[in-house]
């Protein structure tokens, strides 16, 4: 089994586990991102309050609505990303060694090369998996975009009404979402939001650049220390992954909001605020009707969700890679000469 395949499968496994743990936060965050409101119409409900409202009016299982296609998307996305990342990384390392033979560099992959490797891997991942995430976004936001508010007598505030209205979808499965996207824009509809998503490749690029830079420095520090312990623990991998994701998320979050708005079902009523023709149109309308605040809706929720997910993913992925290599090494050793 190739090293690239090991990393691809480990990335998919880690991504699935991270998704299962953080999915309720992702559900709430998607609703926050796709909320349309005027500049002064800021939601007073926090993340925990919104989660409690969903549980109260729908049941806790709705926090996992659309989980199945999301898991497929996560496995495909992480698997494709890590597979191509390792391939490009191997090529970068080979090129660095060749330069060292010529007397250039120390033979290690630098920050710029790491950034390029992560960016190329991200672009391939986006082009392959964007259709899956368009369907997932449709399923997560369907109830909001098609809602007709019918509040019950137990609702006491406008916020409760909005949450309940956004949480009561008619039956809507994966096949319905696929058919809806196709009916609206044909095959190209499955690549809606691909432009801001490609720009967002800078997020995992920054994430991996920061992660590998910190990991490299930590290993170097351990190697230079007097103690004979150059390894990195699972907890340290967890913390490094969290720090790397935090920095990348804060810088690229506005693009994530624009992407979610474009991939959600476009409202065709007379309210121009709710209909986006493209990336530039979405950004201009968000600035006009919602101000800069619109680009950062739900960022607190996203930071918690993405940092936790990235930390879990890195930790589990590294442990799976170590386990797979250990098993393969023992298998080779156990074979008779």
mmCIF file of C-alpha atoms in Angstrom:
data_model
loop_
_atom_site.group_PDB
_atom_site.id
_atom_site.type_symbol
_atom_site.label_atom_id
_atom_site.label_comp_id
_atom_site.label_asym_id
_atom_site.label_seq_id
_atom_site.Cartn_x
_atom_site.Cartn_y
_atom_site.Cartn_z
ATOM 1 C CA UNK A 1 0.000 0.000 0.000
ATOM 2 C CA UNK A 2 1.457 3.368 -1.039
ATOM 3 C CA UNK A 3 2.123 6.134 1.458
ATOM 4 C CA UNK A 4 -0.290 8.401 -0.441
ATOM 5 C CA UNK A 5 -3.093 5.832 -0.160
ATOM 6 C CA UNK A 6 -2.411 5.327 3.567
ATOM 7 C CA UNK A 7 -2.653 9.084 4.135
ATOM 8 C CA UNK A 8 -5.780 9.328 1.993
ATOM 9 C CA UNK A 9 -7.613 6.583 3.888
ATOM 10 C CA UNK A 10 -6.417 7.904 7.257
ATOM 11 C CA UNK A 11 -7.589 11.403 6.328
ATOM 12 C CA UNK A 12 -11.008 10.071 5.341
ATOM 13 C CA UNK A 13 -11.324 8.131 8.600
ATOM 14 C CA UNK A 14 -10.259 11.083 10.707
ATOM 15 C CA UNK A 15 -12.615 13.383 8.816
ATOM 16 C CA UNK A 16 -15.603 11.117 9.408
ATOM 17 C CA UNK A 17 -14.971 10.918 13.150
ATOM 18 C CA UNK A 18 -14.429 14.679 13.404
ATOM 19 C CA UNK A 19 -17.650 15.253 11.450
ATOM 20 C CA UNK A 20 -19.678 13.015 13.767
ATOM 21 C CA UNK A 21 -18.408 14.865 16.819
ATOM 22 C CA UNK A 22 -18.916 18.419 15.512
ATOM 23 C CA UNK A 23 -21.928 18.057 13.191
ATOM 24 C CA UNK A 24 -24.487 19.772 15.488
ATOM 25 C CA UNK A 25 -22.292 22.879 15.493
ATOM 26 C CA UNK A 26 -22.044 22.691 11.705
ATOM 27 C CA UNK A 27 -25.824 22.511 11.370
ATOM 28 C CA UNK A 28 -26.308 25.622 13.491
ATOM 29 C CA UNK A 29 -23.488 27.414 11.694
ATOM 30 C CA UNK A 30 -25.001 26.764 8.252
ATOM 31 C CA UNK A 31 -28.268 28.297 9.404
ATOM 32 C CA UNK A 32 -26.440 31.320 10.785
ATOM 33 C CA UNK A 33 -24.475 31.863 7.578
ATOM 34 C CA UNK A 34 -27.532 31.819 5.337
ATOM 35 C CA UNK A 35 -29.642 34.169 7.445
ATOM 36 C CA UNK A 36 -30.573 37.321 5.537
ATOM 37 C CA UNK A 37 -31.183 40.438 7.525
ATOM 38 C CA UNK A 38 -30.693 44.190 7.410
ATOM 39 C CA UNK A 39 -27.668 45.806 9.035
ATOM 40 C CA UNK A 40 -29.538 46.398 12.285
ATOM 41 C CA UNK A 41 -31.214 42.976 12.325
ATOM 42 C CA UNK A 42 -28.675 41.004 14.315
ATOM 43 C CA UNK A 43 -29.681 37.700 15.870
ATOM 44 C CA UNK A 44 -29.841 37.770 19.651
ATOM 45 C CA UNK A 45 -29.619 34.004 19.959
ATOM 46 C CA UNK A 46 -26.235 32.476 20.691
ATOM 47 C CA UNK A 47 -25.021 29.123 19.417
ATOM 48 C CA UNK A 48 -26.053 27.154 22.507
ATOM 49 C CA UNK A 49 -29.441 28.898 22.570
ATOM 50 C CA UNK A 50 -30.060 28.016 18.929
ATOM 51 C CA UNK A 51 -29.147 24.403 19.554
ATOM 52 C CA UNK A 52 -31.524 24.272 22.510
ATOM 53 C CA UNK A 53 -34.294 25.809 20.379
ATOM 54 C CA UNK A 54 -33.808 23.107 17.737
ATOM 55 C CA UNK A 55 -33.928 20.377 20.385
ATOM 56 C CA UNK A 56 -37.000 21.925 22.009
ATOM 57 C CA UNK A 57 -39.088 22.334 18.854
ATOM 58 C CA UNK A 58 -37.791 19.484 16.669
ATOM 59 C CA UNK A 59 -35.921 16.998 18.799
ATOM 60 C CA UNK A 60 -32.192 16.441 19.154
ATOM 61 C CA UNK A 61 -32.043 14.257 16.027
ATOM 62 C CA UNK A 62 -32.557 17.326 13.824
ATOM 63 C CA UNK A 63 -29.125 18.555 14.825
ATOM 64 C CA UNK A 64 -27.906 15.680 12.636
ATOM 65 C CA UNK A 65 -30.175 16.420 9.675
ATOM 66 C CA UNK A 66 -28.369 15.705 6.391
ATOM 67 C CA UNK A 67 -25.610 13.817 8.180
ATOM 68 C CA UNK A 68 -25.400 10.962 5.654
ATOM 69 C CA UNK A 69 -24.469 13.068 2.590
ATOM 70 C CA UNK A 70 -22.200 15.173 4.797
ATOM 71 C CA UNK A 71 -20.276 12.066 5.834
ATOM 72 C CA UNK A 72 -19.949 11.050 2.195
ATOM 73 C CA UNK A 73 -18.717 14.542 1.384
ATOM 74 C CA UNK A 74 -16.290 14.569 4.299
ATOM 75 C CA UNK A 75 -14.843 11.148 3.462
ATOM 76 C CA UNK A 76 -14.497 12.049 -0.214
ATOM 77 C CA UNK A 77 -13.058 15.484 0.512
ATOM 78 C CA UNK A 78 -10.516 14.366 3.102
ATOM 79 C CA UNK A 79 -9.571 11.270 1.131
ATOM 80 C CA UNK A 80 -9.012 13.187 -2.124
ATOM 81 C CA UNK A 81 -7.181 15.995 -0.348
ATOM 82 C CA UNK A 82 -4.784 13.834 1.631
ATOM 83 C CA UNK A 83 -4.157 11.490 -1.309
ATOM 84 C CA UNK A 84 -3.114 14.282 -3.664
ATOM 85 C CA UNK A 85 -1.412 16.196 -0.848
ATOM 86 C CA UNK A 86 0.910 13.267 -0.228
ATOM 87 C CA UNK A 87 1.606 12.859 -3.958
ATOM 88 C CA UNK A 88 2.469 16.546 -4.377
ATOM 89 C CA UNK A 89 4.386 16.500 -1.101
ATOM 90 C CA UNK A 90 6.525 13.578 -2.275
ATOM 91 C CA UNK A 91 7.334 15.440 -5.472
ATOM 92 C CA UNK A 92 8.238 18.576 -3.491
ATOM 93 C CA UNK A 93 10.525 16.571 -1.204
ATOM 94 C CA UNK A 94 12.207 14.911 -4.180
ATOM 95 C CA UNK A 95 12.741 18.321 -5.772
ATOM 96 C CA UNK A 96 14.197 19.669 -2.514
ATOM 97 C CA UNK A 97 16.670 16.787 -2.335
ATOM 98 C CA UNK A 98 17.712 17.405 -5.942
ATOM 99 C CA UNK A 99 18.328 21.072 -5.149
ATOM 100 C CA UNK A 100 20.414 20.034 -2.142
ATOM 101 C CA UNK A 101 22.635 17.927 -4.390
ATOM 102 C CA UNK A 102 23.205 21.062 -6.449
ATOM 103 C CA UNK A 103 24.146 22.956 -3.307
ATOM 104 C CA UNK A 104 20.842 24.828 -2.937
ATOM 105 C CA UNK A 105 18.902 24.568 0.316
ATOM 106 C CA UNK A 106 19.057 22.002 3.097
ATOM 107 C CA UNK A 107 16.914 19.361 1.407
ATOM 108 C CA UNK A 108 13.737 20.154 3.363
ATOM 109 C CA UNK A 109 10.448 21.475 2.013
ATOM 110 C CA UNK A 110 10.098 25.162 2.856
ATOM 111 C CA UNK A 111 7.053 27.198 3.799
ATOM 112 C CA UNK A 112 6.383 28.395 0.248
ATOM 113 C CA UNK A 113 6.601 24.880 -1.160
ATOM 114 C CA UNK A 114 4.254 23.630 1.575
ATOM 115 C CA UNK A 115 1.803 26.387 0.661
ATOM 116 C CA UNK A 116 1.918 25.457 -3.040
ATOM 117 C CA UNK A 117 1.460 21.752 -2.266
ATOM 118 C CA UNK A 118 -1.558 22.444 -0.055
ATOM 119 C CA UNK A 119 -3.045 24.844 -2.636
ATOM 120 C CA UNK A 120 -2.745 22.357 -5.496
ATOM 121 C CA UNK A 121 -4.264 19.606 -3.360
ATOM 122 C CA UNK A 122 -7.102 21.910 -2.373
ATOM 123 C CA UNK A 123 -7.887 22.848 -5.978
ATOM 124 C CA UNK A 124 -8.097 19.203 -7.026
ATOM 125 C CA UNK A 125 -10.288 18.473 -4.009
ATOM 126 C CA UNK A 126 -12.681 21.353 -4.792
ATOM 127 C CA UNK A 127 -13.135 20.383 -8.430
ATOM 128 C CA UNK A 128 -13.849 16.756 -7.498
ATOM 129 C CA UNK A 129 -16.127 17.254 -4.485
ATOM 130 C CA UNK A 130 -17.964 20.568 -5.014
ATOM 131 C CA UNK A 131 -21.137 18.817 -6.295
ATOM 132 C CA UNK A 132 -21.412 16.893 -3.019
ATOM 133 C CA UNK A 133 -21.232 20.063 -0.926
ATOM 134 C CA UNK A 134 -23.790 21.852 -3.090
ATOM 135 C CA UNK A 135 -26.246 19.037 -2.307
ATOM 136 C CA UNK A 136 -25.334 19.065 1.395
ATOM 137 C CA UNK A 137 -25.821 22.839 1.638
ATOM 138 C CA UNK A 138 -29.211 22.570 -0.085
ATOM 139 C CA UNK A 139 -30.334 19.966 2.420
ATOM 140 C CA UNK A 140 -29.111 21.973 5.397
ATOM 141 C CA UNK A 141 -30.743 25.233 4.258
ATOM 142 C CA UNK A 142 -33.864 23.958 2.504
ATOM 143 C CA UNK A 143 -36.105 24.623 5.483
ATOM 144 C CA UNK A 144 -34.983 28.232 5.706
ATOM 145 C CA UNK A 145 -35.269 29.128 2.050
ATOM 146 C CA UNK A 146 -38.692 27.545 1.555
ATOM 147 C CA UNK A 147 -40.198 28.404 4.899
ATOM 148 C CA UNK A 148 -43.622 29.877 5.509
ATOM 149 C CA UNK A 149 -43.794 30.891 9.108
ATOM 150 C CA UNK A 150 -46.542 29.110 11.055
ATOM 151 C CA UNK A 151 -45.664 29.737 14.687
ATOM 152 C CA UNK A 152 -47.371 27.728 17.372
ATOM 153 C CA UNK A 153 -48.997 29.227 20.481
ATOM 154 C CA UNK A 154 -45.987 28.336 22.591
ATOM 155 C CA UNK A 155 -43.738 30.839 20.807
ATOM 156 C CA UNK A 156 -43.172 34.006 22.756
ATOM 157 C CA UNK A 157 -40.532 35.912 20.826
ATOM 158 C CA UNK A 158 -39.640 36.779 17.256
ATOM 159 C CA UNK A 159 -36.438 34.809 17.646
ATOM 160 C CA UNK A 160 -38.344 31.671 18.687
ATOM 161 C CA UNK A 161 -40.590 32.071 15.669
ATOM 162 C CA UNK A 162 -37.669 32.393 13.302
ATOM 163 C CA UNK A 163 -35.924 29.345 14.729
ATOM 164 C CA UNK A 164 -39.063 27.210 14.585
ATOM 165 C CA UNK A 165 -39.841 28.319 11.034
ATOM 166 C CA UNK A 166 -36.318 27.450 9.963
ATOM 167 C CA UNK A 167 -36.539 24.044 11.624
ATOM 168 C CA UNK A 168 -39.657 22.550 10.026
ATOM 169 C CA UNK A 169 -38.856 21.310 6.534
ATOM 170 C CA UNK A 170 -41.117 19.161 4.403
ATOM 171 C CA UNK A 171 -39.607 15.777 3.484
ATOM 172 C CA UNK A 172 -36.493 16.510 1.467
ATOM 173 C CA UNK A 173 -33.879 13.873 0.749
ATOM 174 C CA UNK A 174 -30.671 13.636 -1.225
ATOM 175 C CA UNK A 175 -32.396 12.755 -4.491
ATOM 176 C CA UNK A 176 -34.730 15.745 -4.103
ATOM 177 C CA UNK A 177 -31.763 18.056 -3.583
ATOM 178 C CA UNK A 178 -29.965 16.654 -6.627
ATOM 179 C CA UNK A 179 -33.067 17.041 -8.779
ATOM 180 C CA UNK A 180 -33.647 20.585 -7.524
ATOM 181 C CA UNK A 181 -30.099 21.678 -8.367
ATOM 182 C CA UNK A 182 -30.311 20.084 -11.815
ATOM 183 C CA UNK A 183 -33.709 21.648 -12.571
ATOM 184 C CA UNK A 184 -32.407 25.103 -11.644
ATOM 185 C CA UNK A 185 -29.126 25.202 -13.528
ATOM 186 C CA UNK A 186 -28.400 21.850 -15.126
ATOM 187 C CA UNK A 187 -25.088 20.084 -14.599
ATOM 188 C CA UNK A 188 -23.252 23.371 -14.033
ATOM 189 C CA UNK A 189 -25.486 23.977 -11.018
ATOM 190 C CA UNK A 190 -23.459 21.402 -9.090
ATOM 191 C CA UNK A 191 -20.464 23.703 -9.327
ATOM 192 C CA UNK A 192 -22.202 26.773 -7.910
ATOM 193 C CA UNK A 193 -19.937 28.618 -5.527
ATOM 194 C CA UNK A 194 -16.849 26.944 -6.976
ATOM 195 C CA UNK A 195 -15.092 30.299 -7.517
ATOM 196 C CA UNK A 196 -15.122 31.450 -3.870
ATOM 197 C CA UNK A 197 -14.455 27.838 -2.877
ATOM 198 C CA UNK A 198 -11.322 27.767 -5.021
ATOM 199 C CA UNK A 199 -10.229 31.028 -3.420
ATOM 200 C CA UNK A 200 -10.890 29.384 -0.064
ATOM 201 C CA UNK A 201 -8.200 26.860 -0.928
ATOM 202 C CA UNK A 202 -6.051 29.370 0.930
ATOM 203 C CA UNK A 203 -7.721 28.150 4.138
ATOM 204 C CA UNK A 204 -6.352 24.591 4.156
ATOM 205 C CA UNK A 205 -3.182 25.916 2.538
ATOM 206 C CA UNK A 206 -2.631 28.286 5.448
ATOM 207 C CA UNK A 207 -3.746 25.590 7.858
ATOM 208 C CA UNK A 208 -1.253 23.010 6.616
ATOM 209 C CA UNK A 209 1.527 25.541 6.245
ATOM 210 C CA UNK A 210 1.053 26.641 9.858
ATOM 211 C CA UNK A 211 0.628 23.066 11.066
ATOM 212 C CA UNK A 212 3.700 21.664 9.351
ATOM 213 C CA UNK A 213 5.815 24.678 10.283
ATOM 214 C CA UNK A 214 4.907 24.330 13.961
ATOM 215 C CA UNK A 215 5.326 20.547 13.820
ATOM 216 C CA UNK A 216 8.755 20.876 12.212
ATOM 217 C CA UNK A 217 9.918 23.382 14.821
ATOM 218 C CA UNK A 218 8.621 21.180 17.633
ATOM 219 C CA UNK A 219 10.464 18.141 16.276
ATOM 220 C CA UNK A 220 13.657 20.160 15.836
ATOM 221 C CA UNK A 221 13.418 21.434 19.400
ATOM 222 C CA UNK A 222 12.924 17.877 20.676
ATOM 223 C CA UNK A 223 15.876 16.628 18.625
ATOM 224 C CA UNK A 224 18.147 19.337 20.057
ATOM 225 C CA UNK A 225 17.072 18.710 23.634
ATOM 226 C CA UNK A 226 19.096 16.464 25.892
ATOM 227 C CA UNK A 227 16.186 14.099 26.382
ATOM 228 C CA UNK A 228 15.996 11.221 23.913
ATOM 229 C CA UNK A 229 12.434 11.961 22.877
ATOM 230 C CA UNK A 230 11.908 13.447 19.417
ATOM 231 C CA UNK A 231 8.399 12.034 18.993
ATOM 232 C CA UNK A 232 5.176 14.051 19.066
ATOM 233 C CA UNK A 233 2.235 12.982 21.210
ATOM 234 C CA UNK A 234 -1.400 12.798 20.116
ATOM 235 C CA UNK A 235 -2.266 15.700 22.429
ATOM 236 C CA UNK A 236 0.414 17.872 20.841
ATOM 237 C CA UNK A 237 -0.891 17.008 17.372
ATOM 238 C CA UNK A 238 -4.365 17.965 18.603
ATOM 239 C CA UNK A 239 -3.170 21.369 19.837
ATOM 240 C CA UNK A 240 -1.092 22.098 16.730
ATOM 241 C CA UNK A 241 -4.047 21.252 14.481
ATOM 242 C CA UNK A 242 -6.320 23.508 16.521
ATOM 243 C CA UNK A 243 -3.943 26.480 16.374
ATOM 244 C CA UNK A 244 -3.368 26.072 12.629
ATOM 245 C CA UNK A 245 -7.090 25.890 11.868
ATOM 246 C CA UNK A 246 -7.882 28.881 14.075
ATOM 247 C CA UNK A 247 -5.537 31.153 12.173
ATOM 248 C CA UNK A 248 -6.746 29.992 8.762
ATOM 249 C CA UNK A 249 -10.458 30.234 9.625
ATOM 250 C CA UNK A 250 -10.355 33.801 10.909
ATOM 251 C CA UNK A 251 -8.722 34.993 7.677
ATOM 252 C CA UNK A 252 -10.986 33.219 5.177
ATOM 253 C CA UNK A 253 -14.397 33.122 6.890
ATOM 254 C CA UNK A 254 -16.084 35.777 4.662
ATOM 255 C CA UNK A 255 -15.509 33.566 1.615
ATOM 256 C CA UNK A 256 -17.154 30.656 3.411
ATOM 257 C CA UNK A 257 -20.295 32.734 4.018
ATOM 258 C CA UNK A 258 -20.455 33.792 0.348
ATOM 259 C CA UNK A 259 -20.021 30.179 -0.753
ATOM 260 C CA UNK A 260 -22.875 29.003 1.502
ATOM 261 C CA UNK A 261 -25.159 31.770 0.219
ATOM 262 C CA UNK A 262 -24.483 30.791 -3.404
ATOM 263 C CA UNK A 263 -24.938 27.064 -2.859
ATOM 264 C CA UNK A 264 -28.216 27.486 -0.971
ATOM 265 C CA UNK A 265 -31.438 27.643 -2.966
ATOM 266 C CA UNK A 266 -31.850 31.088 -4.471
ATOM 267 C CA UNK A 267 -35.084 32.854 -3.520
ATOM 268 C CA UNK A 268 -36.843 34.120 -6.654
ATOM 269 C CA UNK A 269 -39.403 36.349 -4.911
ATOM 270 C CA UNK A 270 -39.454 40.131 -5.186
ATOM 271 C CA UNK A 271 -36.949 40.563 -2.348
ATOM 272 C CA UNK A 272 -33.681 41.243 -4.177
ATOM 273 C CA UNK A 273 -31.675 40.727 -0.979
ATOM 274 C CA UNK A 274 -32.309 36.993 -1.156
ATOM 275 C CA UNK A 275 -31.295 36.312 -4.747
ATOM 276 C CA UNK A 276 -27.677 36.171 -5.888
ATOM 277 C CA UNK A 277 -26.646 35.888 -9.527
ATOM 278 C CA UNK A 278 -22.994 35.185 -8.791
ATOM 279 C CA UNK A 279 -20.071 35.787 -6.457
ATOM 280 C CA UNK A 280 -19.706 39.518 -7.093
ATOM 281 C CA UNK A 281 -23.481 40.067 -6.923
ATOM 282 C CA UNK A 282 -23.634 38.235 -3.592
ATOM 283 C CA UNK A 283 -20.803 40.272 -2.109
ATOM 284 C CA UNK A 284 -22.241 43.609 -3.274
ATOM 285 C CA UNK A 285 -25.718 42.823 -1.923
ATOM 286 C CA UNK A 286 -24.345 41.606 1.381
ATOM 287 C CA UNK A 287 -22.378 44.840 1.784
ATOM 288 C CA UNK A 288 -25.387 46.962 0.791
ATOM 289 C CA UNK A 289 -28.075 45.272 2.862
ATOM 290 C CA UNK A 290 -26.155 43.686 5.748
ATOM 291 C CA UNK A 291 -22.851 45.535 5.998
ATOM 292 C CA UNK A 292 -19.580 43.868 6.943
ATOM 293 C CA UNK A 293 -21.406 42.047 9.733
ATOM 294 C CA UNK A 294 -23.041 39.833 7.104
ATOM 295 C CA UNK A 295 -19.693 38.347 6.147
ATOM 296 C CA UNK A 296 -19.031 37.201 9.699
ATOM 297 C CA UNK A 297 -22.381 35.714 10.694
ATOM 298 C CA UNK A 298 -21.840 32.622 12.804
ATOM 299 C CA UNK A 299 -18.052 33.003 12.860
ATOM 300 C CA UNK A 300 -17.859 32.184 16.568
ATOM 301 C CA UNK A 301 -19.704 28.928 15.977
ATOM 302 C CA UNK A 302 -17.525 28.123 12.975
ATOM 303 C CA UNK A 303 -14.305 28.748 14.871
ATOM 304 C CA UNK A 304 -15.318 26.356 17.635
ATOM 305 C CA UNK A 305 -16.556 23.728 15.156
ATOM 306 C CA UNK A 306 -13.692 23.920 12.670
ATOM 307 C CA UNK A 307 -10.924 24.139 15.261
ATOM 308 C CA UNK A 308 -12.309 21.148 17.165
ATOM 309 C CA UNK A 309 -12.860 19.186 13.947
ATOM 310 C CA UNK A 310 -9.380 19.959 12.614
ATOM 311 C CA UNK A 311 -7.726 19.069 15.893
ATOM 312 C CA UNK A 312 -9.575 15.738 16.097
ATOM 313 C CA UNK A 313 -8.881 15.039 12.422
ATOM 314 C CA UNK A 314 -5.130 15.661 12.712
ATOM 315 C CA UNK A 315 -4.847 13.590 15.868
ATOM 316 C CA UNK A 316 -6.802 10.601 14.538
ATOM 317 C CA UNK A 317 -5.229 10.787 11.077
ATOM 318 C CA UNK A 318 -1.705 10.684 12.483
ATOM 319 C CA UNK A 319 -2.579 7.760 14.757
ATOM 320 C CA UNK A 320 -4.179 5.846 11.864
ATOM 321 C CA UNK A 321 -1.127 6.440 9.665
ATOM 322 C CA UNK A 322 1.188 5.229 12.442
ATOM 323 C CA UNK A 323 -0.996 2.154 12.985
ATOM 324 C CA UNK A 324 -1.146 1.305 9.286
ATOM 325 C CA UNK A 325 2.616 1.657 8.854
ATOM 326 C CA UNK A 326 3.225 -0.434 11.961
ATOM 327 C CA UNK A 327 0.965 -3.224 10.681
ATOM 328 C CA UNK A 328 2.528 -3.166 7.218
ATOM 329 C CA UNK A 329 6.055 -3.213 8.668
ATOM 330 C CA UNK A 330 5.254 -6.185 10.925
ATOM 331 C CA UNK A 331 3.584 -7.963 8.029
ATOM 332 C CA UNK A 332 6.707 -7.603 5.909
ATOM 333 C CA UNK A 333 8.948 -8.778 8.764
ATOM 334 C CA UNK A 334 6.742 -11.821 9.436
ATOM 335 C CA UNK A 335 7.053 -13.086 5.860
ATOM 336 C CA UNK A 336 9.517 -15.972 5.512
ATOM 337 C CA UNK A 337 12.726 -15.101 3.605
#
